[in-house]
Short mmCIF file of C-alpha atoms and ligand atoms in Angstrom, two decimals:
data_model
loop_
_atom_site.label_atom_id
_atom_site.label_comp_id
_atom_site.label_asym_id
_atom_site.label_seq_id
_atom_site.Cartn_x
_atom_site.Cartn_y
_atom_site.Cartn_z
CA UNK A 1 82.00 168.85 132.45
CA UNK A 2 81.31 172.60 132.22
CA UNK A 3 79.22 174.03 129.34
CA UNK A 4 80.65 176.53 126.95
CA UNK A 5 78.58 179.71 127.68
CA UNK A 6 80.06 181.55 124.90
CA UNK A 7 78.53 179.23 122.31
CA UNK A 8 75.18 179.67 124.23
CA UNK A 9 75.34 183.33 123.84
CA UNK A 10 73.71 185.11 120.88
CA UNK A 11 75.88 184.35 117.86
CA UNK A 12 76.39 188.13 117.44
CA UNK A 13 77.58 188.52 120.94
CA UNK A 14 80.25 186.00 120.19
CA UNK A 15 81.65 188.28 117.70
CA UNK A 16 81.49 191.29 119.91
CA UNK A 17 84.81 192.94 120.96
CA UNK A 18 84.43 194.72 124.22
CA UNK A 19 84.82 198.56 124.47
CA UNK A 20 88.51 199.37 125.35
CA UNK A 21 88.59 202.60 127.52
CA UNK A 22 91.56 204.91 127.95
CA UNK A 23 94.10 203.53 130.47
CA UNK A 24 93.22 204.99 134.08
CA UNK A 25 95.96 207.05 135.65
CA UNK A 26 96.07 204.89 138.75
CA UNK A 27 96.64 201.73 136.66
CA UNK A 28 99.68 203.22 134.78
CA UNK A 29 101.06 204.51 137.96
CA UNK A 30 100.78 200.99 139.51
CA UNK A 31 102.46 199.39 136.55
CA UNK A 32 105.28 201.81 136.17
CA UNK A 33 105.77 202.75 139.79
CA UNK A 34 105.11 206.30 138.94
CA UNK A 35 103.51 209.09 141.09
CA UNK A 36 99.85 209.60 139.72
CA UNK A 37 100.49 213.41 139.90
CA UNK A 38 103.19 212.92 137.38
CA UNK A 39 100.94 211.25 134.74
CA UNK A 40 99.14 213.13 132.09
CA UNK A 41 96.11 211.45 130.60
CA UNK A 42 94.83 212.69 127.16
CA UNK A 43 93.06 209.50 126.29
CA UNK A 44 89.31 209.78 126.95
CA UNK A 45 88.35 213.15 125.72
CA UNK A 46 87.72 214.43 129.09
CA UNK A 47 87.41 218.03 129.91
CA UNK A 48 90.80 219.20 131.16
CA UNK A 49 89.36 222.16 133.27
CA UNK A 50 88.09 220.30 136.29
CA UNK A 51 84.45 220.58 137.32
CA UNK A 52 82.48 223.68 137.48
CA UNK A 53 82.22 225.17 140.89
CA UNK A 54 78.46 225.72 140.67
CA UNK A 55 78.17 221.89 139.62
CA UNK A 56 80.13 221.04 142.88
CA UNK A 57 77.93 223.31 145.01
CA UNK A 58 74.73 221.69 143.54
CA UNK A 59 76.04 218.07 144.22
CA UNK A 60 76.96 219.02 147.90
CA UNK A 61 73.45 220.44 148.21
CA UNK A 62 71.91 217.10 146.98
CA UNK A 63 73.83 214.82 149.22
CA UNK A 64 71.35 214.61 152.08
CA UNK A 65 68.82 213.00 149.68
CA UNK A 66 71.08 210.00 148.85
CA UNK A 67 68.88 207.57 150.61
CA UNK A 68 66.08 208.57 148.07
CA UNK A 69 65.60 207.12 144.56
CA UNK A 70 66.22 209.79 141.92
CA UNK A 71 63.34 211.29 140.09
CA UNK A 72 62.80 208.73 137.56
CA UNK A 73 61.21 211.18 135.09
CA UNK A 74 64.13 213.64 135.39
CA UNK A 75 61.47 216.40 135.33
CA UNK A 76 63.53 219.27 136.29
CA UNK A 77 66.44 218.45 133.82
CA UNK A 78 64.03 217.80 131.03
CA UNK A 79 62.26 221.03 131.56
CA UNK A 80 65.51 222.94 131.67
CA UNK A 81 66.77 221.10 128.42
CA UNK A 82 63.44 221.74 126.68
CA UNK A 83 63.56 225.56 127.42
CA UNK A 84 67.30 225.62 126.45
CA UNK A 85 66.44 224.13 122.86
CA UNK A 86 62.95 225.43 122.64
CA UNK A 87 61.48 221.83 122.44
CA UNK A 88 58.74 220.02 124.37
CA UNK A 89 59.88 218.09 127.36
CA UNK A 90 58.12 214.99 126.02
CA UNK A 91 60.76 215.13 123.27
CA UNK A 92 63.70 214.61 125.74
CA UNK A 93 65.00 211.23 126.79
CA UNK A 94 67.57 211.14 129.47
CA UNK A 95 70.32 208.63 129.62
CA UNK A 96 73.10 207.27 131.67
CA UNK A 97 75.53 208.99 129.39
CA UNK A 98 74.54 209.28 125.88
CA UNK A 99 75.86 205.74 125.49
CA UNK A 100 72.63 204.59 127.36
CA UNK A 101 70.59 206.36 124.72
CA UNK A 102 72.51 204.62 121.81
CA UNK A 103 71.72 201.26 123.64
CA UNK A 104 68.10 202.17 124.18
CA UNK A 105 67.69 202.81 120.50
CA UNK A 106 69.30 199.40 119.69
CA UNK A 107 67.12 197.60 122.17
CA UNK A 108 63.93 199.14 120.80
CA UNK A 109 64.61 198.77 117.04
CA UNK A 110 67.29 196.23 116.47
CA UNK A 111 67.12 192.42 116.57
CA UNK A 112 68.37 189.34 114.55
CA UNK A 113 67.40 189.87 110.85
CA UNK A 114 67.65 193.55 111.11
CA UNK A 115 70.68 195.68 110.56
CA UNK A 116 72.14 199.05 111.52
CA UNK A 117 74.21 201.20 109.16
CA UNK A 118 77.25 203.23 110.26
CA UNK A 119 80.74 204.19 108.96
CA UNK A 120 84.16 202.62 109.32
CA UNK A 121 86.22 204.46 111.88
CA UNK A 122 83.01 205.43 113.72
CA UNK A 123 82.38 205.40 117.52
CA UNK A 124 82.89 201.89 118.86
CA UNK A 125 79.59 201.77 120.72
CA UNK A 126 77.51 201.44 117.39
CA UNK A 127 78.87 198.09 116.65
CA UNK A 128 78.66 196.96 120.32
CA UNK A 129 75.08 198.11 120.62
CA UNK A 130 74.04 196.60 117.28
CA UNK A 131 75.85 193.18 117.96
CA UNK A 132 74.39 192.99 121.51
CA UNK A 133 70.87 193.25 120.11
CA UNK A 134 71.59 190.55 117.75
CA UNK A 135 71.41 192.59 114.60
CA UNK A 136 73.85 192.82 111.69
CA UNK A 137 76.42 195.69 111.41
CA UNK A 138 76.56 197.28 107.97
CA UNK A 139 79.87 199.09 108.14
CA UNK A 140 80.32 201.38 105.22
CA UNK A 141 83.88 202.30 104.07
CA UNK A 142 84.87 205.98 104.95
CA UNK A 143 86.09 208.57 102.45
CA UNK A 144 89.41 210.14 103.76
CA UNK A 145 88.60 208.74 107.11
CA UNK A 146 85.09 210.67 107.15
CA UNK A 147 81.66 209.37 106.86
CA UNK A 148 80.63 208.68 103.20
CA UNK A 149 77.03 209.87 103.58
CA UNK A 150 76.15 208.81 99.87
CA UNK A 151 77.57 205.33 100.47
CA UNK A 152 75.68 204.97 103.70
CA UNK A 153 72.39 206.09 102.30
CA UNK A 154 72.96 203.52 99.55
CA UNK A 155 73.69 200.84 102.08
CA UNK A 156 70.22 200.98 103.67
CA UNK A 157 67.93 198.09 102.71
CA UNK A 158 64.45 196.97 103.85
CA UNK A 159 66.09 195.29 106.99
CA UNK A 160 67.80 198.50 108.09
CA UNK A 161 66.09 200.14 111.27
CA UNK A 162 68.87 202.45 112.31
CA UNK A 163 71.69 204.53 110.85
CA UNK A 164 74.26 205.93 113.27
CA UNK A 165 76.13 209.11 112.24
CA UNK A 166 78.49 211.07 114.38
CA UNK A 167 79.21 214.73 113.78
CA UNK A 168 82.06 215.27 114.51
CA UNK A 169 83.15 211.73 114.65
CA UNK A 170 85.27 210.16 117.25
CA UNK A 171 88.08 209.02 116.84
CA UNK A 172 88.67 210.89 113.59
CA UNK A 173 87.37 214.22 114.45
CA UNK A 174 85.87 214.45 110.88
CA UNK A 175 82.54 216.26 110.32
CA UNK A 176 79.99 216.95 107.50
CA UNK A 177 78.34 220.20 106.75
CA UNK A 178 74.74 221.46 106.47
CA UNK A 179 74.37 220.66 102.81
CA UNK A 180 75.65 217.21 103.23
CA UNK A 181 73.27 216.42 106.08
CA UNK A 182 70.31 217.86 104.02
CA UNK A 183 71.04 215.63 101.11
CA UNK A 184 71.55 212.51 103.48
CA UNK A 185 68.30 213.09 105.34
CA UNK A 186 66.34 213.51 102.22
CA UNK A 187 67.64 210.10 100.99
CA UNK A 188 66.99 208.12 104.09
CA UNK A 189 63.61 206.25 104.10
CA UNK A 190 61.20 207.71 106.61
CA UNK A 191 60.96 204.27 108.48
CA UNK A 192 64.72 204.33 109.29
CA UNK A 193 65.71 206.10 112.33
CA UNK A 194 68.74 208.33 111.94
CA UNK A 195 70.79 208.74 115.13
CA UNK A 196 72.74 211.86 114.81
CA UNK A 197 75.37 211.61 117.56
CA UNK A 198 76.41 215.13 118.67
CA UNK A 199 78.67 214.29 121.66
CA UNK A 200 81.04 216.92 120.72
CA UNK A 201 78.89 219.55 119.24
CA UNK A 202 79.32 222.21 121.68
CA UNK A 203 83.07 222.57 120.51
CA UNK A 204 81.91 222.78 116.86
CA UNK A 205 78.88 225.23 116.71
CA UNK A 206 79.42 228.58 115.18
CA UNK A 207 81.07 226.73 112.39
CA UNK A 208 79.71 225.03 109.21
CA UNK A 209 78.54 222.12 111.23
CA UNK A 210 74.73 221.62 111.26
CA UNK A 211 72.94 222.00 114.60
CA UNK A 212 70.84 218.69 114.77
CA UNK A 213 68.21 220.40 116.86
CA UNK A 214 67.19 222.52 113.87
CA UNK A 215 66.23 219.46 111.73
CA UNK A 216 63.92 217.82 114.25
CA UNK A 217 60.76 219.45 113.05
CA UNK A 218 61.34 218.53 109.49
CA UNK A 219 62.50 214.78 110.11
CA UNK A 220 60.40 212.73 112.44
CA UNK A 221 62.80 209.88 111.99
CA UNK A 222 65.73 211.80 113.43
CA UNK A 223 67.14 211.54 117.02
CA UNK A 224 69.86 213.85 118.21
CA UNK A 225 71.99 212.67 120.99
CA UNK A 226 74.13 214.74 123.22
CA UNK A 227 76.14 214.39 126.54
CA UNK A 228 77.23 216.40 129.51
CA UNK A 229 80.52 214.17 129.39
CA UNK A 230 82.66 216.37 127.16
CA UNK A 231 82.22 220.16 127.02
CA UNK A 232 80.20 220.24 130.24
CA UNK A 233 82.90 218.37 132.15
CA UNK A 234 80.56 215.71 133.76
CA UNK A 235 82.11 212.44 132.35
CA UNK A 236 82.20 210.66 135.80
CA UNK A 237 78.44 211.25 136.52
CA UNK A 238 77.18 209.69 133.24
CA UNK A 239 74.49 211.94 131.96
CA UNK A 240 73.38 212.40 128.34
CA UNK A 241 70.11 213.03 126.52
CA UNK A 242 68.34 212.80 123.17
CA UNK A 243 65.95 215.06 121.48
CA UNK A 244 63.50 213.40 119.02
CA UNK A 245 59.86 213.32 118.17
CA UNK A 246 57.66 212.63 121.19
CA UNK A 247 56.60 209.14 119.59
CA UNK A 248 60.34 208.09 119.57
CA UNK A 249 60.95 209.38 123.10
CA UNK A 250 57.80 207.51 124.28
CA UNK A 251 59.30 204.19 122.92
CA UNK A 252 62.82 204.77 124.45
CA UNK A 253 60.95 205.48 127.66
CA UNK A 254 59.51 201.94 127.66
CA UNK A 255 62.84 200.20 127.51
CA UNK A 256 65.04 202.29 129.72
CA UNK A 257 65.66 201.44 133.51
CA UNK A 258 63.29 203.25 135.77
CA UNK A 259 66.10 205.24 137.40
CA UNK A 260 68.63 205.39 134.51
CA UNK A 261 70.06 208.80 135.72
CA UNK A 262 71.13 209.25 139.33
CA UNK A 263 70.13 212.19 141.43
CA UNK A 264 73.60 213.63 141.63
CA UNK A 265 73.93 213.61 137.76
CA UNK A 266 70.51 215.16 137.52
CA UNK A 267 71.26 218.12 139.76
CA UNK A 268 74.82 218.49 138.23
CA UNK A 269 73.53 218.59 134.59
CA UNK A 270 71.00 221.27 135.58
CA UNK A 271 73.76 223.39 137.21
CA UNK A 272 76.05 222.76 134.25
CA UNK A 273 73.40 223.94 131.70
CA UNK A 274 73.19 227.25 133.67
CA UNK A 275 76.95 227.73 133.83
CA UNK A 276 77.43 229.14 130.30
CA UNK A 277 80.67 230.60 131.58
CA UNK A 278 82.32 227.13 131.97
CA UNK A 279 81.18 226.07 128.58
CA UNK A 280 82.73 229.22 127.05
CA UNK A 281 85.93 228.52 128.83
CA UNK A 282 85.77 224.88 127.72
CA UNK A 283 85.51 226.06 124.19
CA UNK A 284 88.25 228.63 124.25
CA UNK A 285 90.60 226.26 125.88
CA UNK A 286 89.95 223.70 123.37
CA UNK A 287 90.45 225.94 120.45
CA UNK A 288 93.80 227.14 121.91
CA UNK A 289 94.87 223.63 122.85
CA UNK A 290 94.02 222.34 119.44
CA UNK A 291 96.38 225.05 117.85
CA UNK A 292 99.12 224.22 120.19
CA UNK A 293 99.08 220.44 119.35
CA UNK A 294 98.75 221.24 115.50
CA UNK A 295 101.62 223.71 115.78
CA UNK A 296 103.65 220.96 117.72
CA UNK A 297 102.79 218.21 115.18
CA UNK A 298 104.03 220.55 112.40
CA UNK A 299 107.15 221.11 113.94
CA UNK A 300 107.71 217.37 114.26
CA UNK A 301 106.77 216.87 110.65
CA UNK A 302 103.72 214.83 111.45
CA UNK A 303 100.26 214.87 109.82
CA UNK A 304 97.01 214.66 111.45
CA UNK A 305 93.29 214.67 110.66
CA UNK A 306 91.78 218.21 111.06
CA UNK A 307 89.24 217.87 113.95
CA UNK A 308 86.18 219.62 115.23
CA UNK A 309 86.10 217.66 118.52
CA UNK A 310 88.19 217.96 121.76
CA UNK A 311 90.77 215.51 120.41
CA UNK A 312 92.98 214.98 117.31
CA UNK A 313 94.20 211.83 115.61
CA UNK A 314 97.82 212.23 114.59
CA UNK A 315 99.39 209.89 111.92
CA UNK A 316 102.80 208.49 112.20
CA UNK A 317 102.73 206.56 108.96
CA UNK A 318 103.79 203.51 110.58
CA UNK A 319 102.58 201.19 113.35
CA UNK A 320 101.88 203.48 116.32
CA UNK A 321 101.89 200.80 119.04
CA UNK A 322 105.68 201.20 120.07
CA UNK A 323 105.16 204.94 120.07
CA UNK A 324 102.18 204.65 122.34
CA UNK A 325 104.16 202.28 124.55
CA UNK A 326 107.09 204.63 124.87
CA UNK A 327 104.81 207.63 125.71
CA UNK A 328 103.24 205.44 128.46
CA UNK A 329 106.70 205.01 129.79
CA UNK A 330 107.04 208.71 129.95
CA UNK A 331 103.87 209.02 131.80
CA UNK A 332 101.73 210.23 129.15
CA UNK A 333 98.54 208.22 128.26
CA UNK A 334 97.00 208.84 124.90
CA UNK A 335 94.65 206.48 122.98
CA UNK A 336 95.75 203.79 120.43
CA UNK A 337 93.18 203.45 117.70
CA UNK A 338 94.23 200.24 116.03
CA UNK A 339 90.75 198.79 117.01
CA UNK A 340 89.23 201.40 114.78
CA UNK A 341 91.37 200.25 111.88
CA UNK A 342 93.78 203.25 112.29
CA UNK A 343 96.91 201.42 113.50
CA UNK A 344 99.26 204.29 112.44
CA UNK A 345 97.33 206.89 114.50
CA UNK A 346 97.18 207.93 117.98
CA UNK A 347 94.26 209.91 119.34
CA UNK A 348 95.21 212.69 121.75
CA UNK A 349 92.60 214.56 123.74
CA UNK A 350 93.05 218.33 123.99
CA UNK A 351 94.40 218.97 127.62
CA UNK A 352 95.35 222.18 129.53
CA UNK A 353 98.18 224.07 128.04
CA UNK A 354 100.69 222.38 130.46
CA UNK A 355 99.41 218.97 129.73
CA UNK A 356 99.55 219.38 126.01
CA UNK A 357 103.23 220.80 126.37
CA UNK A 358 103.97 217.69 128.45
CA UNK A 359 102.68 215.47 125.75
CA UNK A 360 104.69 217.31 123.03
CA UNK A 361 107.90 217.24 124.96
CA UNK A 362 107.38 213.43 125.64
CA UNK A 363 106.52 212.84 121.94
CA UNK A 364 109.65 214.82 120.81
CA UNK A 365 111.77 212.64 122.98
CA UNK A 366 110.12 209.31 122.09
CA UNK A 367 110.37 209.96 118.21
CA UNK A 368 114.11 210.21 118.74
CA UNK A 369 114.09 206.78 120.39
CA UNK A 370 111.86 204.56 118.45
C1 PLP B 1 82.13 210.26 124.30
C2 PLP B 1 81.11 209.92 123.28
C3 PLP B 1 79.83 209.71 123.45
C4 PLP B 1 79.17 209.38 124.77
O1 PLP B 1 79.69 209.48 125.89
P1 PLP B 1 78.73 209.50 127.25
O2 PLP B 1 79.75 209.74 128.27
O3 PLP B 1 78.25 208.06 127.32
O4 PLP B 1 77.68 210.50 127.11
C5 PLP B 1 79.01 209.28 122.40
N1 PLP B 1 79.38 209.44 121.20
C6 PLP B 1 80.71 209.70 120.94
C7 PLP B 1 80.94 209.77 119.47
C8 PLP B 1 81.55 209.91 121.96
O5 PLP B 1 82.91 210.11 121.57
#
């Protein structure tokens, strides 16, 4: 008789639902017998511009060193990030995607008997990292799909070690302003680590969103996580980072894998940080594409959640599963968000002008059918 390994796993891991990524283009092509070139994927908040030329050049130059381990300290990238944000390199922690940072936080501070506070409709990795470490998830109801920061502060108890907040949040695109963050941070006890996830912040700066980096010197219990996956266009390479106090960075450094960021990712991120032109083009394309989708939704009589990310959650006011399936049959991949308790919504990443149009045309067609 074989034993039941699930019952032998940590009880919280038995409750854990695995992360569901956006459907890969090749998978849909295989399933429907379509040409991958005819498929549009707007499902994973990827940068539609393609990689920066200077990033590709930096990667080619690094290829002869593939037999070597990467620089486990990430010296050059940390120096560059520190200069970029006027921080000390000892405040920076590099991650295999910012996802890695979230997991390092959970590993260092969460365990059975402890809890993490986060919002309903927040990024799926918060419950996954929390449950994987055996801790309790304190999911706080949202207000109009956005973080209810007052309720989140009130949900903190003596067993809370971490609060995850995302600004803007994925998949809702919702955000909070400087005043709300000020009030929230002043309420959080100083022994609770606040993880401010700014995966999309490059799309949202110059607005009323706070820049987490500005708060670090005042709040030693704050960690700001950011990524090269979205506005910098390096999702495939997996590189993200956090900025925090040196003490917190030192603790994360104890639990990370020795070579958690690979050498191609390190050189690519350095090149990406220098390519301000690419970042500017990403931002401009996103603003225009967001407008294009909102105009399209308006014409179709649909409502949506205003978003500061590179994606938008559109509401069909009925179960969106059939609409999603019909879009797939049209070769358009978007993201169902029923797993985020938003069964009437689909999340659509902002693509190129042509991709956005392709999606809107398919949606117009599909809404006549279903
Ligand atoms: C995409 C995303 C991340 C992290 O992505 P990485 O590719 O692991 O850097 C983190 N937080 C949110 C809210 C995201 O949407």
